[in-house]
């Protein structure tokens, strides 16, 4: 196998002796041959299986698509490492000014809904070709789904893309089985037995032993049906007990999702990372300014996959799954030693992590035989008593990495589960993390401080975060360092009212936290939180959930979390008046803002709003003077755990949790 880049032109393919390629891979990102990029893994795996493959990155013209001609077996299509709509638009639906996955950071190189655009163009140019779509964008849109940017339900991406087959989840085992069957001469439309795939069929072709959920038409018209369908789709996403799921898409076409493919074993994951990646972007991008996305991963080590944290707003579990698998120490150390021979390496390993850095094994041994528990979380609101909590192997790994010649420092930057860390009775991990693996700041993700909001997020209660903070600063003080926590903070999540945002602002002031950036909830396809946002229902309980949707309320919630900024003063006063929390306007030590007499006088001269309407805007039951607290058990509100953050969750570090 060659350690050079795969061909991106016909000339390069011919130099390898490849006239007609077996596969042509259309990708929405720049071509970065690094295992943090799904397209790099799939293309290198196909090469290792003895097939020829070429890469077409971010095509625009017909000529771009036709660079290699028609492949022998199939076109493969992915929108890229992240959903193309998330890459293009902020949570406020404003166009982003850059794209870390495009050469030179230039925005707009890939189209909106890239997977659909690429696949349709291939169908137009090569009508009889086989087209297989995959990657995050296709995976999360495999069923009928609420689309935030359209503010409407769209059918399965298989319908819109006109592709023949969809691969969901992590694709190594899937692509291996698919290439084997294609090599055997099977027609793409006859390949219907591979786990981790979706296809379309007619009613008389629906497999037996399947579970059905409400049709595209029904979930488009009825939000209760949408919530119930979403719950069915989530309940059976398990490689052990998962079932075939059917969803009618048109009058004649049905989507069939086969059960998930089993997670790779440790040995199989090690083999993936042995593939001959060049671990950088294609040299043709150098004159364009390079590819920014490599900066976060070039000298970072991905040590695990999957996440049993299973936050409701996170897309990881619907794509990677809840079962954690990690690489062996030998595999990781070999990668680190190879880094030290890179002339660009300065001695710093930027991260040893993954979706959650301090997970090395499945949450319990039981799930290996019986699968993961349905409708239960391993960590929230409290750790499951059956969970195996053990940091010993991770500690040993970090110690060995620190000893490698040429390594000055090993950081943990991808984030840890603080509730898992403090549940460990052995203090060694916390002690060594604080002493050796923090570059002044540690990212954690409590997201809010109000517990009913945290319940809707699927996060632990704020008391766990408080305990972690205490432990962190105790350990920091012991070693005489000045280090800080940088927690992620989210506003306007389903279940969060203005009253809850006020409570979070009060929490931030009490704990001397001043967030520089605040992330609005972003409804991305496939998550429980997005289902709540669209339907106003919790899909697990079918109970109503309050959803802040107007730009005005989102603005006030976000502004409250930056109450300390002088330019926000009048907006904070307005928000506090709307939340009936004028007690927080003043000069006292517990007040959020000082009075603005002129503004308050002007505001009070205006006609008083209808009390019932005003209380609804504050997210409280009409007629209840709750002083910003949710005292009615019927009120569909959620409690979250508030925190400081200066993290923007930019496109180069976004994980869509």
XYZ file of C-alpha atoms in Angstrom:
657
model
C 0.000 0.000 0.000
C 1.199 3.487 -0.806
C 1.725 6.164 1.848
C 1.115 8.915 -0.700
C -2.214 10.620 -1.207
C -4.926 8.854 -3.163
C -5.458 10.238 -6.674
C -7.475 13.423 -7.122
C -6.990 13.598 -10.901
C -7.269 11.168 -13.798
C -3.551 11.643 -14.458
C -2.647 10.517 -10.937
C -4.903 7.470 -11.293
C -3.211 6.483 -14.570
C 0.198 6.834 -12.929
C -0.905 4.090 -10.556
C -2.059 1.966 -13.476
C -5.713 2.614 -12.736
C -7.701 3.281 -15.908
C -11.236 2.756 -14.617
C -11.524 3.173 -10.858
C -13.498 0.736 -8.733
C -14.900 3.582 -6.603
C -15.056 7.358 -6.903
C -15.543 9.231 -3.641
C -17.280 12.636 -3.700
C -16.609 14.530 -0.452
C -17.877 17.844 0.905
C -14.648 18.711 2.734
C -11.178 19.419 1.490
C -9.194 16.197 1.084
C -7.459 15.715 4.434
C -5.836 12.306 4.800
C -6.139 12.068 8.582
C -8.110 9.518 10.663
C -10.166 12.316 12.227
C -11.852 12.622 8.815
C -14.364 9.916 7.965
C -13.633 10.135 4.243
C -9.947 9.434 4.899
C -10.749 6.286 6.878
C -13.197 4.914 4.313
C -10.946 5.648 1.323
C -7.855 4.141 2.965
C -9.831 1.083 4.033
C -11.099 0.538 0.482
C -7.522 0.863 -0.783
C -6.329 -1.692 1.797
C -8.947 -4.170 0.517
C -7.312 -4.083 -2.920
C -9.696 -1.725 -4.707
C -8.833 1.412 -6.654
C -10.394 4.672 -5.499
C -10.145 8.346 -6.383
C -11.192 11.457 -4.444
C -13.216 14.361 -5.836
C -13.324 17.107 -3.222
C -16.005 19.822 -3.193
C -17.013 19.543 -6.879
C -18.759 22.480 -8.526
C -18.819 22.039 -12.305
C -19.899 18.994 -14.323
C -16.271 18.584 -15.308
C -15.323 18.215 -11.638
C -17.730 15.294 -11.253
C -16.502 13.703 -14.471
C -12.789 13.756 -13.568
C -12.510 9.962 -13.328
C -15.526 8.919 -15.388
C -17.906 6.223 -14.209
C -16.454 3.832 -11.599
C -16.655 0.064 -11.962
C -18.713 -0.454 -8.806
C -20.134 2.742 -7.298
C -19.896 6.410 -6.504
C -19.585 7.108 -2.776
C -20.913 10.438 -1.491
C -20.498 12.266 1.818
C -21.337 15.825 2.815
C -18.242 15.947 5.020
C -17.256 15.729 8.668
C -20.184 17.891 9.734
C -23.673 18.570 8.413
C -23.377 21.044 5.529
C -26.175 23.233 6.909
C -24.446 23.481 10.288
C -21.217 24.289 8.453
C -22.947 27.161 6.648
C -25.317 28.673 9.213
C -25.272 29.734 12.856
C -28.025 28.825 15.309
C -29.624 32.157 14.341
C -29.593 30.977 10.681
C -27.031 33.596 9.708
C -24.413 32.702 7.112
C -21.049 31.790 8.582
C -18.102 33.795 7.307
C -15.658 30.880 7.153
C -15.411 27.108 6.830
C -12.535 25.328 8.548
C -12.979 22.296 6.278
C -12.430 24.259 3.046
C -9.037 25.395 1.697
C -8.186 28.858 2.966
C -11.208 28.781 5.281
C -13.375 30.061 2.450
C -17.106 29.792 3.122
C -19.602 28.614 0.503
C -17.442 26.189 -1.474
C -19.757 23.284 -0.697
C -23.481 23.646 -1.414
C -26.292 23.617 1.115
C -27.440 20.010 1.650
C -24.256 18.840 -0.014
C -25.080 15.118 0.027
C -28.313 15.723 -1.887
C -26.726 18.092 -4.408
C -23.766 15.804 -5.123
C -25.880 12.672 -5.438
C -28.458 14.275 -7.727
C -25.759 15.643 -10.007
C -24.230 12.177 -10.285
C -27.661 10.743 -11.099
C -28.025 13.348 -13.847
C -24.569 12.725 -15.333
C -24.500 8.948 -14.833
C -28.154 7.782 -14.772
C -27.353 4.077 -14.492
C -24.564 4.372 -11.931
C -24.689 2.979 -8.396
C -24.680 5.731 -5.758
C -24.034 5.119 -2.055
C -24.355 7.949 0.475
C -22.929 8.047 3.993
C -21.237 10.223 6.570
C -22.763 12.335 9.329
C -25.185 14.304 7.143
C -26.734 11.184 5.599
C -26.630 9.202 8.832
C -28.595 11.742 10.879
C -31.139 12.307 8.093
C -31.900 8.683 7.324
C -35.492 8.882 8.583
C -38.053 11.616 7.969
C -36.657 14.435 10.084
C -37.354 17.963 11.269
C -35.173 20.395 9.339
C -34.473 23.559 11.337
C -33.455 25.573 8.277
C -36.688 24.798 6.401
C -38.678 24.774 9.649
C -40.430 21.727 8.225
C -40.203 17.950 8.165
C -38.256 16.517 5.247
C -38.367 12.902 4.037
C -35.464 10.514 4.333
C -32.383 11.830 2.567
C -32.553 8.684 0.412
C -35.652 10.160 -1.249
C -34.192 13.596 -1.907
C -30.755 12.360 -2.972
C -31.975 9.666 -5.382
C -29.173 7.420 -4.071
C -29.395 3.620 -4.066
C -28.100 2.861 -0.587
C -27.396 4.752 2.637
C -24.699 3.757 5.130
C -25.239 5.037 8.668
C -22.990 5.038 11.708
C -19.280 4.289 11.669
C -18.725 2.628 8.322
C -15.691 0.327 8.387
C -17.514 -3.002 8.735
C -20.323 -1.814 6.485
C -18.050 -0.718 3.634
C -16.071 -3.951 3.843
C -19.189 -6.081 3.416
C -20.540 -3.807 0.688
C -17.360 -3.917 -1.408
C -17.218 -7.704 -1.063
C -20.767 -8.119 -2.352
C -20.236 -5.678 -5.216
C -17.059 -7.523 -6.185
C -19.067 -10.743 -6.258
C -21.212 -9.174 -8.964
C -24.302 -8.369 -6.911
C -26.497 -5.549 -8.138
C -26.686 -2.625 -5.690
C -30.473 -2.990 -5.490
C -30.203 -6.615 -4.369
C -27.923 -5.829 -1.429
C -30.339 -5.651 1.454
C -28.831 -7.777 4.202
C -26.004 -5.577 5.493
C -26.386 -4.113 8.959
C -25.857 -0.361 9.185
C -27.576 0.304 5.844
C -30.873 1.812 4.680
C -32.653 1.293 1.378
C -36.021 1.942 -0.275
C -38.482 -0.766 -1.283
C -42.112 -1.340 -2.205
C -44.734 -2.599 0.240
C -44.528 -6.205 -0.913
C -40.749 -6.174 -0.330
C -40.890 -5.113 3.331
C -38.936 -7.626 5.431
C -40.653 -9.674 8.105
C -39.780 -9.200 11.777
C -39.672 -5.425 11.449
C -40.929 -2.504 13.523
C -42.916 0.249 11.835
C -43.060 3.935 12.752
C -45.397 6.668 11.474
C -45.035 7.640 7.826
C -43.393 10.787 6.472
C -46.807 12.234 5.703
C -48.128 11.535 9.188
C -45.092 12.898 11.051
C -45.260 15.988 8.831
C -48.842 16.670 9.864
C -48.975 15.465 13.468
C -46.358 16.343 16.069
C -47.417 13.615 18.459
C -46.854 11.078 15.681
C -43.438 12.622 15.033
C -42.440 12.278 18.690
C -43.618 8.652 18.848
C -41.782 7.787 15.602
C -38.609 9.405 16.912
C -38.833 7.353 20.095
C -39.209 4.106 18.141
C -36.174 4.986 16.037
C -34.087 5.591 19.163
C -35.304 2.596 21.140
C -34.074 0.079 18.568
C -30.660 1.624 17.804
C -28.700 -1.186 19.399
C -26.480 -3.775 17.761
C -27.609 -6.522 20.180
C -31.411 -6.232 20.225
C -31.979 -3.698 17.431
C -34.675 -4.462 14.873
C -35.382 -3.535 11.275
C -37.337 -0.255 11.237
C -39.762 0.666 8.467
C -41.057 4.146 7.604
C -43.286 4.895 4.630
C -41.890 7.799 2.600
C -44.122 8.143 -0.491
C -47.240 6.442 -1.810
C -45.114 3.569 -3.094
C -41.736 3.722 -1.324
C -40.790 2.527 2.146
C -37.529 3.221 3.969
C -35.950 0.130 5.501
C -33.283 0.607 8.160
C -31.374 -2.549 8.989
C -30.175 -2.907 12.608
C -26.914 -1.154 13.531
C -23.594 -2.766 12.721
C -21.766 -4.044 15.831
C -19.071 -1.754 17.181
C -15.501 -2.473 16.155
C -13.432 -4.462 18.611
C -10.287 -2.914 20.082
C -8.181 -4.969 17.695
C -10.245 -3.854 14.703
C -9.997 -0.206 15.732
C -6.218 -0.576 16.044
C -6.134 -1.902 12.470
C -7.966 1.200 11.247
C -5.308 3.443 12.751
C -2.545 1.397 11.114
C -3.757 2.453 7.669
C -1.141 4.562 5.805
C -2.530 8.042 6.435
C -0.328 10.967 5.479
C -2.012 12.797 8.397
C -2.252 16.140 6.654
C -4.153 17.934 3.885
C -3.426 17.482 0.193
C -0.421 19.594 -0.889
C -2.454 21.263 -3.637
C -4.157 23.323 -0.894
C -0.930 24.911 0.310
C -1.145 27.808 -2.147
C -4.765 28.387 -1.070
C -3.836 28.804 2.575
C -4.099 25.215 3.790
C -7.014 23.659 5.672
C -7.659 25.061 9.153
C -9.380 21.921 10.451
C -6.050 20.081 10.599
C -4.785 22.407 13.323
C -7.002 20.839 15.986
C -6.206 17.229 15.131
C -2.756 16.934 13.552
C -1.058 16.410 16.909
C -4.038 15.035 18.785
C -4.725 11.357 19.429
C -8.197 9.897 19.049
C -8.289 7.131 21.637
C -11.965 6.129 21.699
C -15.327 6.087 19.938
C -18.906 6.166 21.116
C -20.321 7.858 24.199
C -22.567 6.451 26.926
C -23.091 9.999 28.229
C -25.953 10.207 25.710
C -26.886 13.894 26.119
C -30.245 14.669 24.516
C -28.873 17.440 22.288
C -25.978 15.341 21.034
C -25.895 13.611 17.654
C -22.984 11.335 18.543
C -25.079 8.488 19.926
C -27.341 8.386 16.843
C -24.223 8.132 14.660
C -21.343 6.556 16.613
C -23.540 4.811 19.169
C -23.527 4.572 22.965
C -21.107 1.678 23.290
C -17.544 2.858 23.857
C -14.561 1.164 22.225
C -10.982 2.332 22.646
C -7.630 1.683 21.036
C -4.915 -0.308 22.758
C -2.065 1.420 24.572
C 0.353 -0.021 22.016
C -1.543 1.539 19.103
C -1.735 4.954 20.771
C 1.907 4.978 21.860
C 3.018 4.009 18.347
C 1.065 6.990 16.971
C 2.631 9.319 19.527
C 6.129 8.089 18.708
C 5.432 8.671 15.014
C 4.358 12.255 15.853
C 7.768 12.985 17.380
C 9.378 12.309 13.991
C 7.202 14.943 12.294
C 9.268 18.107 11.692
C 6.228 20.253 12.595
C 5.829 18.610 16.025
C 6.895 20.947 18.848
C 6.658 18.454 21.673
C 3.007 18.977 22.602
C 0.296 16.348 22.170
C -2.780 18.558 22.066
C -5.329 15.949 23.123
C -5.791 12.293 24.003
C -9.515 11.876 23.788
C -12.574 11.433 21.617
C -16.265 12.147 22.146
C -15.489 11.937 25.880
C -11.832 11.771 26.852
C -12.077 9.720 30.047
C -14.120 6.800 28.659
C -12.082 3.696 27.781
C -14.632 0.887 28.066
C -18.385 0.257 27.802
C -20.247 1.565 30.832
C -20.932 -1.990 32.064
C -20.162 -5.543 31.012
C -23.845 -6.458 30.831
C -24.385 -4.450 27.645
C -21.938 -6.598 25.680
C -24.388 -9.482 25.950
C -27.757 -7.777 26.360
C -27.250 -4.374 24.756
C -27.683 -0.933 26.287
C -30.672 -0.223 28.501
C -33.652 1.254 26.669
C -34.855 4.687 27.809
C -32.210 4.942 30.525
C -28.974 6.867 30.768
C -25.796 5.577 32.334
C -24.898 8.859 34.042
C -27.927 11.136 34.275
C -29.484 12.238 36.466
C -27.266 9.973 38.627
C -24.671 7.328 37.725
C -26.168 3.863 37.321
C -25.181 1.605 40.257
C -24.150 -1.081 37.741
C -21.722 1.200 35.890
C -18.038 0.260 35.904
C -16.068 3.356 36.944
C -12.361 2.923 36.352
C -9.736 5.419 35.167
C -6.728 3.183 35.823
C -5.983 2.286 32.194
C -6.386 5.890 31.041
C -4.040 7.053 33.814
C -1.470 4.437 32.803
C -1.762 5.478 29.148
C -1.192 9.149 29.935
C 1.820 8.276 32.090
C 3.403 6.294 29.253
C 2.780 9.091 26.763
C 4.460 11.605 29.089
C 7.621 9.468 29.118
C 8.078 9.319 25.333
C 11.291 11.002 24.218
C 10.459 14.244 22.441
C 7.110 14.737 24.192
C 7.103 17.806 26.452
C 3.454 17.880 27.459
C 0.305 15.787 26.967
C -2.971 17.706 27.176
C -6.574 16.555 27.580
C -8.681 19.065 25.659
C -11.621 17.228 24.106
C -13.573 17.390 27.340
C -14.195 14.966 30.166
C -17.353 13.781 31.911
C -16.904 15.414 35.292
C -19.708 13.346 36.844
C -17.897 10.149 35.838
C -14.624 11.528 37.206
C -15.993 12.415 40.645
C -17.852 9.091 40.865
C -14.476 7.337 40.898
C -13.496 6.667 44.535
C -9.827 6.653 43.511
C -8.616 10.307 43.398
C -5.594 9.527 41.189
C -7.171 10.572 37.900
C -8.260 13.978 39.187
C -4.857 14.531 40.783
C -2.853 13.677 37.665
C -5.247 15.436 35.307
C -4.849 18.690 37.248
C -1.094 18.284 37.718
C 0.009 17.201 34.240
C -2.662 17.500 31.544
C -4.218 20.961 31.619
C -2.889 23.980 29.733
C -4.373 26.470 32.177
C -7.986 25.671 31.292
C -10.116 22.529 31.332
C -13.305 22.223 29.281
C -16.325 20.616 30.906
C -19.974 20.683 29.872
C -22.546 21.221 32.634
C -24.559 23.439 30.216
C -26.942 24.904 32.843
C -27.682 25.050 36.580
C -31.442 24.486 36.812
C -32.115 20.808 37.382
C -35.385 20.501 35.461
C -33.620 21.983 32.414
C -30.726 19.588 32.909
C -33.237 16.725 32.952
C -34.448 17.729 29.503
C -30.834 17.963 28.349
C -30.079 14.517 29.732
C -27.334 16.002 31.902
C -26.422 15.398 35.557
C -27.748 17.832 38.132
C -25.762 20.916 39.034
C -24.784 19.512 42.428
C -22.396 17.137 40.616
C -20.781 20.065 38.857
C -20.415 21.923 42.134
C -18.672 18.902 43.655
C -16.346 18.666 40.669
C -15.480 22.372 40.869
C -14.617 21.994 44.542
C -12.368 19.000 43.845
C -10.733 20.672 40.852
C -9.788 23.827 42.697
C -8.644 21.879 45.759
C -6.252 19.862 43.604
C -5.128 22.973 41.747
C -4.362 24.744 45.018
C -2.334 21.777 46.276
C 0.088 21.983 43.350
C 0.292 25.776 43.438
C -0.982 26.363 39.890
C -3.403 28.920 38.515
C -5.876 26.937 36.415
C -9.505 27.434 35.497
C -12.558 25.522 34.392
C -14.087 26.553 31.067
C -17.529 24.951 31.010
C -19.837 24.898 28.010
C -22.982 26.957 28.519
C -26.196 26.678 26.503
C -29.190 29.004 26.318
C -32.727 28.434 25.015
C -32.721 24.646 25.216
C -36.227 23.115 25.232
C -37.578 23.370 28.750
C -35.632 26.531 29.583
C -37.641 29.677 30.312
C -36.536 33.255 30.859
C -37.029 32.553 34.567
C -34.533 29.688 34.297
C -32.093 31.899 32.402
C -32.315 34.378 35.285
C -31.492 31.594 37.758
C -28.476 30.693 35.638
C -27.311 34.312 35.581
C -27.616 34.441 39.385
C -25.619 31.196 39.616
C -22.892 32.616 37.388
C -22.579 35.746 39.503
C -22.520 33.769 42.743
C -19.665 31.622 41.394
C -17.788 34.550 39.785
C -18.193 33.190 36.258
C -18.259 35.505 33.261
C -18.915 33.665 30.002
C -17.337 35.330 27.004
C -19.408 33.289 24.541
C -22.827 31.659 24.869
C -24.136 28.900 22.595
C -27.820 28.994 21.662
C -29.401 25.567 21.357
C -29.004 24.414 17.738
C -31.672 21.915 16.555
C -29.673 19.463 14.440
C -31.306 16.345 12.907
C -31.696 13.134 14.879
C -31.488 14.303 18.497
C -34.029 14.063 21.316
C -33.706 17.788 21.957
C -34.529 18.616 18.335
C -37.620 16.413 18.624
C -38.648 18.432 21.708
C -37.948 21.701 19.888
C -40.197 20.762 16.960
C -43.003 18.937 18.748
C -43.082 20.584 22.172
C -43.184 17.046 23.599
C -40.655 14.924 25.446
C -40.521 11.797 23.240
C -39.784 9.516 26.197
C -42.730 10.644 28.324
C -44.934 12.453 25.765
C -45.305 15.248 28.316
C -45.393 18.887 27.096
C -42.125 20.814 27.081
C -41.830 24.591 27.013
C -39.838 25.653 23.940
C -38.288 29.119 23.540
C -38.535 29.810 19.812
C -38.833 33.540 19.186
C -35.713 35.498 18.351
C -36.711 37.930 21.102
C -36.777 35.356 23.886
C -33.596 33.681 22.668
C -31.912 37.089 22.698
C -32.974 37.784 26.273
C -31.904 34.356 27.497
C -28.513 34.754 25.866
C -28.093 38.323 27.123
C -28.862 37.351 30.716
C -25.894 35.006 30.731
C -23.657 37.973 29.897
C -25.315 40.274 32.395
C -21.978 41.819 33.377
C -21.292 43.512 30.017
C -22.026 47.253 30.119
C -23.550 47.168 26.645
C -26.073 44.556 27.815
C -27.299 46.551 30.809
C -30.609 47.812 29.427
C -31.399 44.494 27.763
C -30.769 42.678 31.042
C -33.072 45.130 32.833
C -35.773 44.468 30.229
C -35.325 40.707 30.624
C -35.530 40.927 34.407
C -38.711 43.012 34.220
C -40.268 40.432 31.855
C -39.284 37.665 34.266
C -40.715 39.641 37.231
C -37.280 39.697 38.860
C -36.891 43.435 39.511
C -35.301 42.442 42.824
C -32.125 41.742 40.849
C -31.940 45.351 39.586
C -30.072 47.433 42.123
C -26.809 48.099 43.913
C -26.898 45.176 46.331
C -24.279 42.400 46.258
C -26.767 39.905 44.795
C -28.111 42.163 42.031
C -27.235 41.472 38.398
C -27.325 45.080 37.155
C -27.433 48.555 38.632
C -30.571 50.633 38.009
C -30.954 52.756 34.906
C -33.473 55.235 36.260
C -34.240 56.907 32.936
C -34.772 53.589 31.180
C -36.948 52.138 33.943
C -39.057 55.319 34.110
C -39.564 55.223 30.319
C -40.371 51.537 30.420
C -42.945 51.933 33.202
C -44.682 54.776 31.379
C -45.514 52.367 28.570
C -48.869 50.523 28.704
C -48.598 47.536 30.992
C -48.651 44.260 29.072
C -51.505 41.852 29.510
C -50.614 39.880 32.627
C -51.530 36.536 31.108
C -49.554 37.193 27.928
C -46.589 38.573 29.848
C -46.369 35.560 32.124
C -46.395 33.235 29.131
C -43.560 35.197 27.558
C -41.614 34.642 30.756
C -42.295 30.943 30.441
C -44.352 30.730 33.642
C -47.933 29.700 34.418
C -50.311 32.634 34.019
C -51.216 34.368 37.274
C -48.384 32.847 39.338
C -45.968 35.180 41.114
C -43.066 32.750 41.257
C -40.284 35.322 41.373
C -38.601 33.493 38.528
C -38.906 30.022 40.038
C -40.961 27.169 38.680
C -43.343 26.243 41.487
C -45.980 24.509 39.360
C -45.234 20.841 38.691
C -47.424 21.108 35.592
C -45.232 23.762 34.031
C -43.239 22.184 31.189
C -39.902 23.677 32.229
C -36.433 22.187 32.632
C -33.578 22.808 35.066
C -30.055 23.216 33.758
C -26.584 23.556 35.228
C -25.035 26.884 34.401
C -21.397 27.465 33.681
C -18.690 29.763 32.432
C -17.478 29.409 28.880
C -15.191 31.211 26.534
C -15.590 28.492 23.922
C -17.362 29.336 20.676
C -17.884 25.725 19.555
C -16.447 26.731 16.219
C -16.645 24.574 13.126
C -13.178 23.218 13.734
C -14.001 21.888 17.219
C -17.746 21.282 16.996
C -18.970 17.836 18.082
C -22.755 18.347 17.897
C -23.526 17.060 21.290
